[in-house]
Tab-separated table of C-alpha atoms and ligand atoms in Angstrom:
chain	number	residue	atom	x	y	z
A	1	MET	CA	145.014	177.139	63.722
A	2	SER	CA	144.188	173.833	65.635
A	3	GLU	CA	146.546	171.328	66.747
A	4	ALA	CA	146.299	167.734	65.024
A	5	VAL	CA	149.102	166.540	67.839
A	6	LYS	CA	150.660	168.633	70.773
A	7	ILE	CA	153.194	166.566	72.669
A	8	VAL	CA	155.076	168.520	76.118
A	9	ASN	CA	158.001	167.673	77.519
A	10	LEU	CA	157.546	163.678	77.120
A	11	VAL	CA	160.045	161.353	78.692
A	12	LYS	CA	159.831	157.611	77.928
A	13	SER	CA	162.525	155.180	79.701
A	14	TYR	CA	162.930	151.258	79.119
A	15	GLY	CA	164.766	150.622	82.363
A	16	ASP	CA	167.729	152.564	82.221
A	17	LEU	CA	167.490	153.906	78.582
A	18	VAL	CA	166.055	157.156	77.940
A	19	ALA	CA	164.066	156.462	74.898
A	20	VAL	CA	162.736	159.702	74.492
A	21	ASN	CA	163.959	162.467	76.633
A	22	ASP	CA	162.281	165.564	76.995
A	23	VAL	CA	160.637	165.972	73.590
A	24	SER	CA	157.910	168.882	72.505
A	25	PHE	CA	156.440	169.379	69.407
A	26	GLU	CA	153.341	170.344	67.807
A	27	VAL	CA	151.511	169.183	64.315
A	28	GLN	CA	149.558	171.919	63.012
A	29	GLU	CA	146.227	170.649	61.191
A	30	GLY	CA	146.639	170.638	57.254
A	31	GLU	CA	150.155	169.836	57.753
A	32	ILE	CA	152.635	167.062	56.949
A	33	PHE	CA	155.012	166.609	59.546
A	34	GLY	CA	158.292	163.955	59.528
A	35	ILE	CA	159.943	162.980	62.515
A	36	LEU	CA	163.618	162.242	61.196
A	37	GLY	CA	166.358	160.454	63.318
A	38	PRO	CA	169.004	157.449	63.300
A	39	ASN	CA	167.914	154.052	64.266
A	40	GLY	CA	167.008	153.817	67.629
A	41	ALA	CA	166.245	157.554	67.921
A	42	GLY	CA	163.163	156.996	69.811
A	43	LYS	CA	160.776	157.874	66.841
A	44	THR	CA	158.666	154.472	67.260
A	45	THR	CA	158.570	155.238	70.546
A	46	ALA	CA	157.578	158.737	70.364
A	47	ILE	CA	154.585	157.509	68.311
A	48	ARG	CA	153.743	154.670	70.484
A	49	VAL	CA	152.980	156.884	73.228
A	50	LEU	CA	151.291	159.436	71.052
A	51	MET	CA	148.923	156.363	70.082
A	52	GLY	CA	148.354	155.461	73.564
A	53	LEU	CA	149.945	152.106	72.874
A	54	LEU	CA	152.695	152.847	75.802
A	55	ASP	CA	152.609	154.799	78.980
A	56	ALA	CA	154.630	157.865	78.958
A	57	ASP	CA	156.913	158.393	82.387
A	58	SER	CA	156.264	162.195	82.500
A	59	GLY	CA	154.702	164.510	79.931
A	60	THR	CA	151.822	165.058	77.781
A	61	ALA	CA	150.663	164.089	74.442
A	62	GLU	CA	147.574	165.310	72.888
A	63	VAL	CA	145.840	164.237	69.564
A	64	PHE	CA	143.248	167.365	68.617
A	65	GLY	CA	142.942	167.889	72.188
A	66	THR	CA	142.223	164.335	73.269
A	67	SER	CA	144.795	163.045	75.636
A	68	SER	CA	146.785	159.805	74.286
A	69	SER	CA	146.948	158.585	78.195
A	70	GLU	CA	143.591	159.354	79.084
A	71	ASP	CA	141.455	158.598	76.438
A	72	PRO	CA	143.408	156.172	74.355
A	73	ILE	CA	140.269	154.831	72.231
A	74	GLY	CA	139.374	158.709	71.840
A	75	VAL	CA	142.676	159.229	70.125
A	76	LYS	CA	142.299	156.140	67.817
A	77	ARG	CA	139.245	157.210	66.717
A	78	LEU	CA	140.731	160.306	65.456
A	79	VAL	CA	143.825	158.491	63.712
A	80	GLY	CA	144.552	156.741	60.723
A	81	TYR	CA	147.598	154.608	62.009
A	82	VAL	CA	150.265	152.514	60.017
A	83	PRO	CA	152.705	150.983	62.384
A	84	GLU	CA	155.749	150.058	61.468
A	85	GLU	CA	155.648	146.366	62.325
A	86	GLN	CA	152.923	144.510	60.639
A	87	GLN	CA	150.642	143.103	62.931
A	88	LEU	CA	147.579	141.864	60.898
A	89	TYR	CA	145.427	138.554	61.243
A	90	GLU	CA	147.201	136.305	59.030
A	91	SER	CA	144.933	133.894	58.637
A	92	LEU	CA	142.157	136.626	57.452
A	93	THR	CA	141.984	137.993	54.205
A	94	PRO	CA	142.292	141.803	53.643
A	95	ARG	CA	138.328	141.731	52.801
A	96	GLU	CA	137.381	140.082	56.050
A	97	ILE	CA	139.862	142.630	57.788
A	98	PHE	CA	138.229	145.559	56.629
A	99	GLU	CA	134.885	144.325	57.384
A	100	PHE	CA	135.465	143.699	61.085
A	101	ILE	CA	137.378	147.154	61.064
A	102	ALA	CA	134.241	149.044	59.544
A	103	SER	CA	132.293	146.984	62.075
A	104	VAL	CA	134.250	147.531	64.891
A	105	ARG	CA	134.145	151.589	63.820
A	106	GLU	CA	130.379	150.954	63.423
A	107	LEU	CA	130.758	152.627	60.051
A	108	PRO	CA	127.850	153.149	57.748
A	109	GLU	CA	128.136	149.502	55.542
A	110	GLU	CA	127.108	150.589	52.159
A	111	LYS	CA	129.566	153.758	51.673
A	112	THR	CA	132.166	151.795	53.612
A	113	SER	CA	132.370	149.133	50.987
A	114	LYS	CA	132.162	151.907	48.331
A	115	ARG	CA	135.064	153.547	49.718
A	116	VAL	CA	137.165	150.241	50.376
A	117	ALA	CA	136.563	149.219	46.883
A	118	GLU	CA	137.751	152.511	45.430
A	119	PHE	CA	141.021	151.822	47.880
A	120	VAL	CA	141.367	148.494	46.297
A	121	HIS	CA	141.022	149.679	43.332
A	122	ALA	CA	143.613	152.584	43.320
A	123	LEU	CA	146.283	150.398	45.061
A	124	ASP	CA	145.876	147.982	42.298
A	125	PHE	CA	145.107	145.311	45.474
A	126	GLU	CA	142.122	143.443	43.859
A	127	LYS	CA	144.264	140.129	43.596
A	128	TYR	CA	144.833	140.146	47.146
A	129	TYR	CA	141.473	141.063	48.548
A	130	ASP	CA	140.451	137.588	49.201
A	131	ALA	CA	144.154	136.022	49.890
A	132	MET	CA	145.190	134.746	53.388
A	133	VAL	CA	147.577	137.576	54.759
A	134	VAL	CA	150.138	135.342	55.420
A	135	THR	CA	150.423	134.740	51.772
A	136	LEU	CA	150.944	138.433	51.002
A	137	SER	CA	154.384	139.945	50.407
A	138	GLN	CA	155.438	142.854	52.287
A	139	GLY	CA	154.206	145.775	50.137
A	140	ASN	CA	150.672	144.277	49.920
A	141	LYS	CA	150.166	144.020	53.877
A	142	GLN	CA	151.379	147.514	54.172
A	143	LYS	CA	148.596	148.178	51.251
A	144	ALA	CA	146.174	146.421	53.420
A	145	LEU	CA	147.287	148.514	56.375
A	146	LEU	CA	147.493	151.541	54.517
A	147	ILE	CA	143.564	150.840	53.571
A	148	SER	CA	142.571	149.558	57.262
A	149	ALA	CA	143.967	153.181	58.446
A	150	LEU	CA	141.990	155.176	56.167
A	151	ILE	CA	138.404	153.457	56.089
A	152	HIS	CA	137.118	155.549	58.756
A	153	ARG	CA	138.071	158.963	57.092
A	154	PRO	CA	140.781	160.177	59.947
A	155	LYS	CA	141.421	163.371	60.426
A	156	LEU	CA	144.866	162.380	61.391
A	157	LEU	CA	147.366	159.920	59.414
A	158	ILE	CA	150.366	158.647	61.414
A	159	LEU	CA	152.636	156.373	59.211
A	160	ASP	CA	155.481	154.915	60.721
A	161	GLU	CA	158.322	154.029	58.227
A	162	PRO	CA	155.642	154.275	55.399
A	163	PHE	CA	158.027	153.252	52.968
A	164	SER	CA	160.384	150.675	53.768
A	165	GLY	CA	159.893	147.690	51.817
A	166	LEU	CA	157.433	149.733	48.846
A	167	ASP	CA	157.890	149.079	45.449
A	168	VAL	CA	158.620	152.422	43.287
A	169	ARG	CA	154.639	152.133	42.167
A	170	THR	CA	153.321	151.789	45.506
A	171	ALA	CA	155.938	154.233	47.175
A	172	SER	CA	154.540	156.408	44.737
A	173	ILE	CA	150.729	155.546	45.599
A	174	MET	CA	151.988	155.792	49.525
A	175	LYS	CA	153.192	159.807	48.448
A	176	ASP	CA	149.967	160.492	46.371
A	177	VAL	CA	147.538	158.644	49.868
A	178	ILE	CA	149.314	161.306	51.977
A	179	LYS	CA	149.169	164.273	49.684
A	180	ILE	CA	145.966	164.133	49.029
A	181	HIS	CA	144.908	163.763	52.589
A	182	ALA	CA	146.685	166.714	53.429
A	183	GLU	CA	145.101	168.797	50.653
A	184	ASN	CA	141.920	167.889	51.831
A	185	GLY	CA	142.617	169.442	54.945
A	186	GLY	CA	143.688	166.404	57.082
A	187	SER	CA	147.294	166.005	59.474
A	188	VAL	CA	150.107	163.629	58.624
A	189	LEU	CA	152.713	162.948	61.046
A	190	LEU	CA	155.550	160.452	59.677
A	191	SER	CA	158.506	159.020	60.717
A	192	THR	CA	161.120	158.276	57.838
A	193	HIS	CA	164.764	157.714	56.956
A	194	ILE	CA	164.580	158.570	53.862
A	195	MET	CA	165.802	162.423	53.325
A	196	GLU	CA	164.646	162.327	49.805
A	197	VAL	CA	161.208	162.040	50.448
A	198	ALA	CA	160.858	164.178	53.997
A	199	GLU	CA	162.569	167.049	51.826
A	200	ALA	CA	159.806	166.843	49.164
A	201	MET	CA	156.542	165.853	50.977
A	202	CYS	CA	156.896	167.455	54.627
A	203	ASP	CA	155.895	170.962	55.521
A	204	ARG	CA	158.348	170.587	58.510
A	205	VAL	CA	160.218	168.311	60.006
A	206	GLY	CA	161.896	167.427	63.749
A	207	ILE	CA	164.978	165.500	63.830
A	208	LEU	CA	165.279	163.113	67.052
A	209	ASP	CA	168.484	161.767	67.759
A	210	GLU	CA	169.299	159.447	70.810
A	211	GLY	CA	165.756	160.566	72.567
A	212	LYS	CA	166.481	164.318	72.292
A	213	LEU	CA	164.956	166.523	69.392
A	214	VAL	CA	167.787	168.340	68.076
A	215	ALA	CA	165.932	170.439	65.945
A	216	VAL	CA	162.500	171.337	64.657
A	217	GLY	CA	161.288	173.731	61.771
A	218	THR	CA	161.434	173.679	57.824
A	219	LEU	CA	164.285	172.596	55.794
A	220	GLU	CA	165.069	176.533	55.402
A	221	GLU	CA	164.905	176.848	59.042
A	222	LEU	CA	167.037	173.926	59.727
A	223	ARG	CA	169.589	175.126	56.930
A	224	ASP	CA	169.737	178.198	58.860
A	225	VAL	CA	170.247	176.533	62.432
A	226	SER	CA	172.740	174.382	61.051
A	227	LYS	CA	174.529	176.773	59.065
A	228	ARG	CA	174.275	175.017	55.809
A	229	GLU	CA	173.145	177.666	53.306
A	230	GLY	CA	171.453	176.004	50.230
A	231	ALA	CA	172.107	172.280	51.577
A	232	THR	CA	170.441	169.606	51.316
A	233	LEU	CA	168.046	167.689	53.779
A	234	GLU	CA	170.434	164.901	54.111
A	235	ARG	CA	173.379	167.652	54.482
A	236	VAL	CA	171.717	169.048	57.443
A	237	PHE	CA	170.695	165.617	59.135
A	238	LEU	CA	173.798	164.752	59.270
A	239	ALA	CA	175.222	167.991	60.478
A	240	LEU	CA	172.500	168.418	63.257
A	241	THR	CA	172.850	165.164	64.298
A	242	GLU	CA	176.795	165.493	64.550
A	243	GLN	CA	177.478	162.307	61.961
A	244	GLU	CA	178.845	164.341	59.404
A	245	ASP	CA	182.793	163.672	60.366
A	246	GLU	CA	181.879	159.836	60.956
A	247	VAL	CA	180.522	159.682	57.775
A	248	ARG	CA	183.288	160.856	55.930
A	249	GLU	CA	185.775	158.723	58.137
A	250	GLY	CA	183.628	155.949	57.007
A	251	ILE	CA	184.017	156.732	53.246
A	252	ASP	CA	187.731	157.082	53.795
A	253	GLN	CA	187.955	153.703	55.302
A	254	LEU	CA	186.203	152.025	52.506
A	255	ARG	CA	188.148	153.569	49.765
A	256	GLU	CA	191.244	152.231	51.259
A	257	ALA	CA	189.095	148.882	52.216
A	258	LEU	CA	187.822	148.498	48.309
A	259	ALA	CA	191.157	149.706	47.070
B	1	ATP	P1	164.385	152.843	64.213
B	1	ATP	O1	164.718	153.898	63.368
B	1	ATP	O2	165.685	151.892	64.156
B	1	ATP	O3	162.979	152.254	63.645
B	1	ATP	P2	163.206	154.659	66.180
B	1	ATP	O4	163.655	156.010	66.168
B	1	ATP	O5	161.931	154.397	65.867
B	1	ATP	O6	164.741	153.442	65.517
B	1	ATP	P3	162.647	153.259	68.877
B	1	ATP	O7	162.226	151.995	68.047
B	1	ATP	O8	161.969	154.407	69.346
B	1	ATP	O9	164.070	154.253	67.892
B	1	ATP	O10	163.778	152.761	70.183
B	1	ATP	C1	164.592	153.930	70.592
B	1	ATP	C2	165.363	152.992	71.430
B	1	ATP	O11	164.839	152.275	72.488
B	1	ATP	C3	166.446	152.255	70.913
B	1	ATP	O12	167.561	152.357	71.746
B	1	ATP	C4	165.847	151.022	71.269
B	1	ATP	O13	166.943	149.970	71.575
B	1	ATP	C5	165.077	150.809	72.607
B	1	ATP	N1	163.521	149.852	72.989
B	1	ATP	C6	162.894	150.438	71.664
B	1	ATP	N2	161.584	149.415	72.433
B	1	ATP	C7	162.066	148.863	73.388
B	1	ATP	C8	161.521	147.587	74.375
B	1	ATP	N3	160.211	147.321	74.539
B	1	ATP	N4	162.672	147.348	75.421
B	1	ATP	C9	164.209	148.067	75.599
B	1	ATP	N5	164.321	149.249	74.648
B	1	ATP	C10	163.604	149.227	73.886
């Protein structure tokens, strides 16, 4: 099996803060891989280095063997990326954005507009197709970003917190998109705070904490590592990030405060 993502000994600092600290992991072709971690763990930073948007201090990141630092355009060709922060031209409409992306990527016009029309229909997005981005809700902007990421049939989808701000129906569609992409042989790297989503969807997860990868594997493997047999991913996550005691203390304090 070839590797969709290969990150080796990656280090990235902002001044004195080491945001990603000697992290290595791989995402196999056809795999849904989740990066989990508390706020500020370094998930977005690792993804931005992989996308070639940030330079690493040391270590390497590759997508299907293409180096993120040496050939960031090559990486962008292979990846459909939905960033955490929505960067869309506010004065354009989604239709204009999709057409712009198709032309920059030099995609065949007829086939691409058919594909976009199918996505627009599947995501119940017709009403917003010709509305200015500035007028869209967060969830609808997320849909526009998702369609933008899928237009060029990427082999790898990279989704940074794809479920934040989505309503139930849209979150469900997002899950379907991810699963169908993987069923068709595509690979997925997603970051999430939502343990139930990771548990239900990811073949393997990596847990980042303060820039360090503290564990990587299937849920079963992580249960073994954390010695939490039969536990939910949430319990395993709290154990591996050493937050179990803090959560317990917090609950006791809350009980007192709310009494
Ligand atoms: P979250 O789950 O809250 O989105 P994350 O795991 O994606 O967090 P990052 O956004 O990668 O974490 O941030 C990792 C650390 O780097 C944090 O301490 C953050 O404050 C810091 N950081 C991120 N971007 C910058 C920046 N441009 N300049 C300085 N520090 C930064």
